């Protein structure tokens, strides 16, 4: 009997990864939802006997979906697949009725193991195996076709590689050198970067949660490819009348370079100190020590999350103090002079029940885009 399977995730890349990780011999009819609202609608339409659910989504997140399923007693079996791997996240979704929790990026063997353990999927017997194999040989193509119907986005072009900026050769005549090739980022590629950031953000949030013994509220990462001079406008959401303090740390890999910026609202220092068991004194030296420790946790674990997904190794420079008790525009002013454009990934961490606000920015140089795009193309093939 064919199982109606619904994959609910706001990332096109993640939905494809999950679909490709399903058991090869599972007789399924796959549907896709971009967010919780679409997911609930699909379940009510009978498209979700089994639901594979993300947590971080716009409009209605995974927690709200689980609450709605419970409240309305909707007929579906839910397995959460998320980058938010905090122990408490696992406990919360289980309490809301999820069968199990699998961390992103999804592993095919792990997914099959979970499906088997709950009887959601059973391996076909030898009598029906050949028939099932024949029927399901077209499953990947069917999944791709269904996704094209459900999504309004254009499919990700995994073969297109954006040409890098390059220095033009010295002309032998008096003619002007040719203009540099402009690098752009499509919405499909932005989705890929956002999903990579989402998983890396979850790794860092999990480490922070364990160290502070709190629940870290994770946002949807904000990804832009912009002029560095426009960075202050892009960060207007974290600009406030309150002063901030910041740390900057450079990183480099083969063909990739950039800087990570950690910005903490000054009003957060006292609470952070209490959670980290510091004897807090309101002076710059104590606050700098706190800021350095926080930067080591978030920057290090986030870069590690990116490196694991893209199979690269980052070397990190020595952290530098951008400034203390200053306006955020002043903190990033020096960075705006280092290169022309940047791939900017903004992650705003907050702690449940504490007025702590901490922003992590990963800024990749425009020349890094060639290598990054090649890595992403390989990942989503």
Short mmCIF file of C-alpha atoms in Angstrom, two decimals:
data_model
loop_
_atom_site.label_atom_id
_atom_site.label_comp_id
_atom_site.label_asym_id
_atom_site.label_seq_id
_atom_site.Cartn_x
_atom_site.Cartn_y
_atom_site.Cartn_z
CA UNK A 1 0.00 0.00 0.00
CA UNK A 2 1.36 3.41 -0.97
CA UNK A 3 2.23 5.72 1.94
CA UNK A 4 1.34 9.40 1.65
CA UNK A 5 4.53 11.20 2.72
CA UNK A 6 4.80 14.94 3.38
CA UNK A 7 8.17 16.72 3.63
CA UNK A 8 7.76 20.12 5.32
CA UNK A 9 10.79 22.42 5.20
CA UNK A 10 11.30 26.01 4.07
CA UNK A 11 14.52 25.08 2.25
CA UNK A 12 14.30 23.69 -1.28
CA UNK A 13 17.76 22.16 -0.81
CA UNK A 14 16.72 20.45 2.43
CA UNK A 15 13.52 19.05 0.90
CA UNK A 16 15.53 17.49 -1.92
CA UNK A 17 18.09 16.06 0.48
CA UNK A 18 15.35 14.42 2.54
CA UNK A 19 13.60 13.03 -0.55
CA UNK A 20 16.87 11.51 -1.77
CA UNK A 21 17.49 9.97 1.65
CA UNK A 22 14.30 7.91 1.71
CA UNK A 23 14.62 4.11 1.61
CA UNK A 24 15.03 2.91 -1.97
CA UNK A 25 12.29 0.31 -1.69
CA UNK A 26 9.63 2.40 0.07
CA UNK A 27 6.33 2.74 -1.80
CA UNK A 28 5.57 6.42 -1.20
CA UNK A 29 3.61 9.27 -2.74
CA UNK A 30 5.64 12.38 -1.86
CA UNK A 31 4.30 15.90 -1.35
CA UNK A 32 6.16 19.02 -0.22
CA UNK A 33 5.33 22.04 1.93
CA UNK A 34 7.36 25.24 2.25
CA UNK A 35 6.19 26.11 5.77
CA UNK A 36 3.90 25.01 8.57
CA UNK A 37 0.80 26.64 7.12
CA UNK A 38 1.18 24.70 3.89
CA UNK A 39 2.03 21.60 5.90
CA UNK A 40 -1.15 21.65 7.97
CA UNK A 41 -3.21 22.24 4.84
CA UNK A 42 -1.57 19.26 3.10
CA UNK A 43 -2.22 16.99 6.09
CA UNK A 44 -5.89 17.97 6.08
CA UNK A 45 -5.99 17.14 2.36
CA UNK A 46 -4.77 13.61 3.14
CA UNK A 47 -1.21 14.07 1.85
CA UNK A 48 0.59 13.39 5.12
CA UNK A 49 0.14 9.91 6.58
CA UNK A 50 3.79 10.43 7.56
CA UNK A 51 5.27 13.90 8.12
CA UNK A 52 9.00 14.72 8.01
CA UNK A 53 9.09 18.12 9.70
CA UNK A 54 11.63 20.93 10.04
CA UNK A 55 11.51 23.24 13.07
CA UNK A 56 12.86 26.59 11.83
CA UNK A 57 10.34 27.90 9.30
CA UNK A 58 8.55 31.21 8.57
CA UNK A 59 4.82 31.79 9.11
CA UNK A 60 4.38 28.67 11.25
CA UNK A 61 7.37 26.84 12.70
CA UNK A 62 7.68 23.15 13.50
CA UNK A 63 6.67 23.55 17.14
CA UNK A 64 3.45 25.29 16.09
CA UNK A 65 2.77 22.55 13.55
CA UNK A 66 3.08 19.89 16.26
CA UNK A 67 0.81 21.89 18.58
CA UNK A 68 -1.81 22.19 15.82
CA UNK A 69 -1.63 18.47 15.05
CA UNK A 70 -2.25 17.71 18.72
CA UNK A 71 -5.00 20.28 19.14
CA UNK A 72 -6.92 19.24 16.02
CA UNK A 73 -6.06 15.54 16.33
CA UNK A 74 -4.79 15.38 12.75
CA UNK A 75 -4.00 11.90 11.37
CA UNK A 76 -0.25 11.93 10.79
CA UNK A 77 2.93 10.37 12.21
CA UNK A 78 5.66 12.97 12.63
CA UNK A 79 9.44 12.67 12.60
CA UNK A 80 11.35 15.92 13.12
CA UNK A 81 14.43 16.60 10.96
CA UNK A 82 16.13 19.76 12.16
CA UNK A 83 19.39 21.64 12.56
CA UNK A 84 18.34 22.64 16.08
CA UNK A 85 19.95 19.77 17.97
CA UNK A 86 19.65 21.09 21.52
CA UNK A 87 18.65 18.34 23.98
CA UNK A 88 15.66 20.43 25.06
CA UNK A 89 14.51 20.79 21.44
CA UNK A 90 14.41 16.98 21.24
CA UNK A 91 12.47 16.78 24.50
CA UNK A 92 9.97 19.45 23.43
CA UNK A 93 9.08 17.90 20.09
CA UNK A 94 8.73 14.46 21.68
CA UNK A 95 6.38 15.93 24.29
CA UNK A 96 4.35 17.42 21.45
CA UNK A 97 3.87 14.02 19.84
CA UNK A 98 6.79 13.60 17.44
CA UNK A 99 7.94 9.99 17.10
CA UNK A 100 11.62 10.87 16.90
CA UNK A 101 14.20 13.53 16.10
CA UNK A 102 16.91 13.39 13.41
CA UNK A 103 19.59 16.05 13.03
CA UNK A 104 20.42 17.79 9.76
CA UNK A 105 21.92 17.16 7.32
CA UNK A 106 19.81 14.03 7.14
CA UNK A 107 21.59 10.68 6.98
CA UNK A 108 19.93 8.00 4.84
CA UNK A 109 20.89 5.12 7.13
CA UNK A 110 19.66 6.95 10.22
CA UNK A 111 16.37 7.91 8.56
CA UNK A 112 15.78 4.32 7.43
CA UNK A 113 16.60 3.04 10.91
CA UNK A 114 14.07 5.39 12.52
CA UNK A 115 11.36 4.59 9.98
CA UNK A 116 11.90 0.86 10.53
CA UNK A 117 11.93 1.14 14.33
CA UNK A 118 8.45 2.70 14.41
CA UNK A 119 7.00 0.44 11.72
CA UNK A 120 6.47 3.42 9.42
CA UNK A 121 8.47 1.60 6.76
CA UNK A 122 8.86 -2.16 6.38
CA UNK A 123 11.19 -3.91 4.00
CA UNK A 124 9.38 -5.78 1.23
CA UNK A 125 9.35 -9.58 1.23
CA UNK A 126 11.20 -11.49 -1.48
CA UNK A 127 7.90 -12.18 -3.30
CA UNK A 128 7.10 -8.52 -3.70
CA UNK A 129 10.61 -7.14 -3.82
CA UNK A 130 11.04 -7.13 -7.58
CA UNK A 131 7.65 -5.50 -8.10
CA UNK A 132 8.41 -2.82 -5.51
CA UNK A 133 11.84 -2.20 -6.97
CA UNK A 134 10.35 -1.68 -10.39
CA UNK A 135 7.69 0.66 -9.06
CA UNK A 136 10.11 2.70 -6.98
CA UNK A 137 12.87 2.99 -9.56
CA UNK A 138 11.05 6.07 -10.77
CA UNK A 139 10.58 7.49 -7.25
CA UNK A 140 13.39 10.08 -7.41
CA UNK A 141 12.07 11.42 -10.70
CA UNK A 142 8.54 11.48 -9.30
CA UNK A 143 9.73 13.35 -6.23
CA UNK A 144 11.45 15.93 -8.39
CA UNK A 145 8.33 16.36 -10.50
CA UNK A 146 6.12 16.74 -7.44
CA UNK A 147 8.44 19.36 -6.04
CA UNK A 148 8.27 21.36 -9.25
CA UNK A 149 4.48 21.36 -8.98
CA UNK A 150 4.35 22.25 -5.28
CA UNK A 151 7.07 24.92 -5.32
CA UNK A 152 6.86 28.18 -7.19
CA UNK A 153 10.61 28.54 -7.09
CA UNK A 154 12.70 27.52 -10.03
CA UNK A 155 14.63 24.29 -9.45
CA UNK A 156 18.16 24.66 -8.20
CA UNK A 157 20.65 24.67 -11.05
CA UNK A 158 23.42 22.53 -9.61
CA UNK A 159 25.66 22.78 -12.65
CA UNK A 160 25.84 26.53 -13.08
CA UNK A 161 29.03 27.99 -11.65
CA UNK A 162 29.33 31.75 -11.14
CA UNK A 163 32.53 33.03 -12.67
CA UNK A 164 34.90 34.58 -10.13
CA UNK A 165 36.25 38.07 -10.18
CA UNK A 166 39.68 38.18 -11.71
CA UNK A 167 42.37 40.72 -12.32
CA UNK A 168 42.51 41.68 -15.98
CA UNK A 169 45.87 41.22 -17.74
CA UNK A 170 47.99 44.33 -18.27
CA UNK A 171 47.01 45.73 -21.69
CA UNK A 172 49.67 46.06 -24.35
CA UNK A 173 47.99 49.10 -25.81
CA UNK A 174 46.46 52.28 -24.46
CA UNK A 175 43.01 50.71 -24.35
CA UNK A 176 41.18 50.58 -21.03
CA UNK A 177 41.23 47.15 -19.30
CA UNK A 178 37.99 45.20 -19.55
CA UNK A 179 35.49 45.60 -16.76
CA UNK A 180 35.40 42.97 -14.03
CA UNK A 181 32.71 40.34 -14.25
CA UNK A 182 29.94 41.07 -11.77
CA UNK A 183 29.14 38.29 -9.32
CA UNK A 184 25.48 37.76 -8.43
CA UNK A 185 23.57 35.30 -6.27
CA UNK A 186 20.32 33.69 -7.42
CA UNK A 187 17.42 32.98 -5.06
CA UNK A 188 18.12 29.26 -5.43
CA UNK A 189 21.73 29.69 -4.38
CA UNK A 190 20.68 31.93 -1.49
CA UNK A 191 18.44 29.10 -0.31
CA UNK A 192 21.44 26.75 -0.31
CA UNK A 193 23.57 29.16 1.70
CA UNK A 194 20.73 29.69 4.14
CA UNK A 195 20.38 25.95 4.75
CA UNK A 196 24.13 25.56 5.30
CA UNK A 197 23.96 28.45 7.77
CA UNK A 198 20.90 26.93 9.44
CA UNK A 199 22.71 23.68 10.22
CA UNK A 200 25.89 25.48 11.36
CA UNK A 201 23.80 27.82 13.53
CA UNK A 202 22.21 24.80 15.19
CA UNK A 203 25.61 23.33 16.05
CA UNK A 204 26.68 26.60 17.69
CA UNK A 205 23.34 27.02 19.46
CA UNK A 206 23.57 23.50 20.86
CA UNK A 207 27.03 24.13 22.33
CA UNK A 208 25.91 27.44 23.82
CA UNK A 209 22.82 25.81 25.32
CA UNK A 210 24.89 23.09 26.96
CA UNK A 211 27.45 25.55 28.37
CA UNK A 212 24.86 27.98 29.76
CA UNK A 213 22.23 25.34 30.61
CA UNK A 214 19.56 27.32 28.75
CA UNK A 215 17.34 27.01 25.69
CA UNK A 216 18.69 29.02 22.76
CA UNK A 217 16.08 30.44 20.42
CA UNK A 218 17.29 30.06 16.85
CA UNK A 219 16.22 32.38 14.02
CA UNK A 220 16.05 31.83 10.29
CA UNK A 221 19.50 32.99 9.07
CA UNK A 222 19.51 36.11 6.95
CA UNK A 223 21.65 35.76 3.81
CA UNK A 224 22.58 38.61 1.47
CA UNK A 225 25.20 39.28 -1.19
CA UNK A 226 25.70 43.01 -0.91
CA UNK A 227 28.06 45.93 -1.17
CA UNK A 228 30.06 46.08 2.05
CA UNK A 229 29.18 49.76 2.26
CA UNK A 230 25.53 48.68 2.54
CA UNK A 231 26.23 46.42 5.50
CA UNK A 232 25.06 48.97 8.02
CA UNK A 233 21.68 49.23 6.26
CA UNK A 234 21.37 45.45 6.12
CA UNK A 235 21.95 45.31 9.88
CA UNK A 236 19.35 47.92 10.77
CA UNK A 237 17.35 45.26 12.66
CA UNK A 238 20.11 44.94 15.23
CA UNK A 239 20.89 48.65 15.28
CA UNK A 240 19.45 50.27 18.37
CA UNK A 241 19.91 53.16 20.73
CA UNK A 242 21.75 50.72 22.97
CA UNK A 243 25.51 50.47 22.68
CA UNK A 244 27.21 47.23 21.67
CA UNK A 245 30.58 45.50 21.93
CA UNK A 246 32.16 43.35 19.25
CA UNK A 247 34.84 40.82 18.36
CA UNK A 248 36.18 40.13 14.86
CA UNK A 249 38.00 36.97 13.80
CA UNK A 250 39.37 36.23 10.35
CA UNK A 251 39.21 32.79 8.75
CA UNK A 252 40.68 31.26 5.63
CA UNK A 253 40.58 28.03 3.64
CA UNK A 254 41.58 27.02 0.11
CA UNK A 255 39.91 29.62 -2.10
CA UNK A 256 37.78 30.97 0.77
CA UNK A 257 38.38 33.84 3.17
CA UNK A 258 36.34 36.12 5.34
CA UNK A 259 35.67 37.42 8.80
CA UNK A 260 33.32 36.50 11.61
CA UNK A 261 31.88 39.26 13.76
CA UNK A 262 30.26 38.71 17.14
CA UNK A 263 28.20 41.63 18.44
CA UNK A 264 26.67 41.66 21.93
CA UNK A 265 24.30 44.27 23.32
CA UNK A 266 25.93 45.82 26.38
CA UNK A 267 22.83 45.24 28.51
CA UNK A 268 23.38 41.47 28.02
CA UNK A 269 26.72 41.31 29.84
CA UNK A 270 25.32 40.91 33.35
CA UNK A 271 23.03 38.01 32.41
CA UNK A 272 25.72 36.30 30.33
CA UNK A 273 28.15 36.61 33.24
CA UNK A 274 25.62 35.03 35.60
CA UNK A 275 24.97 32.10 33.25
CA UNK A 276 28.70 31.54 32.73
CA UNK A 277 29.34 31.71 36.49
CA UNK A 278 31.51 34.79 36.26
CA UNK A 279 31.97 37.18 39.16
CA UNK A 280 30.70 40.17 37.22
CA UNK A 281 32.27 43.57 37.65
CA UNK A 282 31.16 46.32 35.36
CA UNK A 283 34.51 47.08 33.85
CA UNK A 284 35.90 46.65 30.37
CA UNK A 285 38.37 43.91 31.24
CA UNK A 286 35.71 41.58 32.67
CA UNK A 287 33.37 42.28 29.79
CA UNK A 288 36.14 41.67 27.26
CA UNK A 289 36.87 38.28 28.80
CA UNK A 290 33.18 37.37 28.59
CA UNK A 291 33.01 38.55 24.99
CA UNK A 292 36.07 36.51 24.02
CA UNK A 293 34.65 33.36 25.61
CA UNK A 294 31.32 33.84 23.85
CA UNK A 295 33.09 34.44 20.54
CA UNK A 296 35.16 31.27 20.94
CA UNK A 297 31.98 29.24 21.44
CA UNK A 298 29.81 30.71 18.68
CA UNK A 299 32.36 31.55 15.99
CA UNK A 300 34.35 28.35 16.40
CA UNK A 301 31.37 25.98 16.42
CA UNK A 302 29.56 27.80 13.61
CA UNK A 303 32.61 27.69 11.31
CA UNK A 304 33.05 24.03 12.21
CA UNK A 305 29.43 23.40 11.19
CA UNK A 306 30.06 25.04 7.81
CA UNK A 307 33.35 23.18 7.28
CA UNK A 308 31.80 19.77 8.04
CA UNK A 309 29.02 20.28 5.50
CA UNK A 310 31.30 21.57 2.73
CA UNK A 311 34.23 19.26 3.52
CA UNK A 312 36.71 22.08 4.04
CA UNK A 313 39.02 23.10 6.87
CA UNK A 314 39.16 26.66 8.18
CA UNK A 315 42.19 28.25 9.80
CA UNK A 316 41.14 30.98 12.21
CA UNK A 317 43.09 34.10 13.00
CA UNK A 318 43.50 35.70 16.39
CA UNK A 319 40.29 37.43 17.57
CA UNK A 320 40.41 41.22 17.60
CA UNK A 321 38.31 43.65 19.60
CA UNK A 322 36.21 45.83 17.31
CA UNK A 323 35.19 48.04 20.18
CA UNK A 324 33.33 48.19 23.46
CA UNK A 325 30.24 50.22 24.32
CA UNK A 326 29.92 51.63 20.83
CA UNK A 327 27.27 51.99 18.17
CA UNK A 328 27.08 49.01 15.81
CA UNK A 329 27.74 51.27 12.82
CA UNK A 330 31.07 52.20 14.35
CA UNK A 331 31.94 48.55 15.02
CA UNK A 332 31.64 47.55 11.37
CA UNK A 333 33.00 50.77 9.86
CA UNK A 334 36.53 49.41 9.40
CA UNK A 335 35.30 46.23 7.71
CA UNK A 336 33.46 48.26 5.10
CA UNK A 337 36.83 49.34 3.67
CA UNK A 338 38.42 45.90 3.26
CA UNK A 339 36.64 44.61 0.15
CA UNK A 340 33.90 45.65 -2.23
CA UNK A 341 31.14 43.05 -1.80
CA UNK A 342 30.42 40.36 0.74
CA UNK A 343 28.30 37.29 1.23
CA UNK A 344 26.82 38.26 4.60
CA UNK A 345 25.17 35.65 6.81
CA UNK A 346 23.47 37.13 9.87
CA UNK A 347 22.37 34.96 12.81
CA UNK A 348 20.64 36.59 15.79
CA UNK A 349 20.79 34.37 18.87
CA UNK A 350 18.57 34.95 21.88
CA UNK A 351 18.16 33.07 25.16
CA UNK A 352 14.73 32.02 26.36
CA UNK A 353 13.64 33.92 29.49
CA UNK A 354 16.68 36.23 29.38
CA UNK A 355 16.99 39.66 27.68
CA UNK A 356 20.20 38.59 25.95
CA UNK A 357 20.78 39.58 22.34
CA UNK A 358 23.81 38.35 20.44
CA UNK A 359 24.44 38.63 16.69
CA UNK A 360 26.89 36.57 14.68
CA UNK A 361 27.92 37.73 11.22
CA UNK A 362 29.84 35.58 8.76
CA UNK A 363 31.28 37.76 6.01
CA UNK A 364 32.80 35.98 3.00
CA UNK A 365 34.74 37.88 0.35
CA UNK A 366 33.27 38.02 -3.12
CA UNK A 367 36.26 36.08 -4.46
CA UNK A 368 35.25 33.19 -2.19
CA UNK A 369 32.01 32.70 -4.11
CA UNK A 370 33.60 30.58 -6.85
CA UNK A 371 34.82 27.94 -4.40
CA UNK A 372 31.69 28.09 -2.26
CA UNK A 373 29.39 27.67 -5.25
CA UNK A 374 31.40 24.69 -6.49
CA UNK A 375 31.13 23.10 -3.04
CA UNK A 376 27.38 23.67 -2.92
CA UNK A 377 26.90 22.26 -6.43
CA UNK A 378 28.68 19.08 -5.38
CA UNK A 379 26.65 18.87 -2.18
CA UNK A 380 23.26 19.09 -3.88
CA UNK A 381 24.00 16.89 -6.91
#
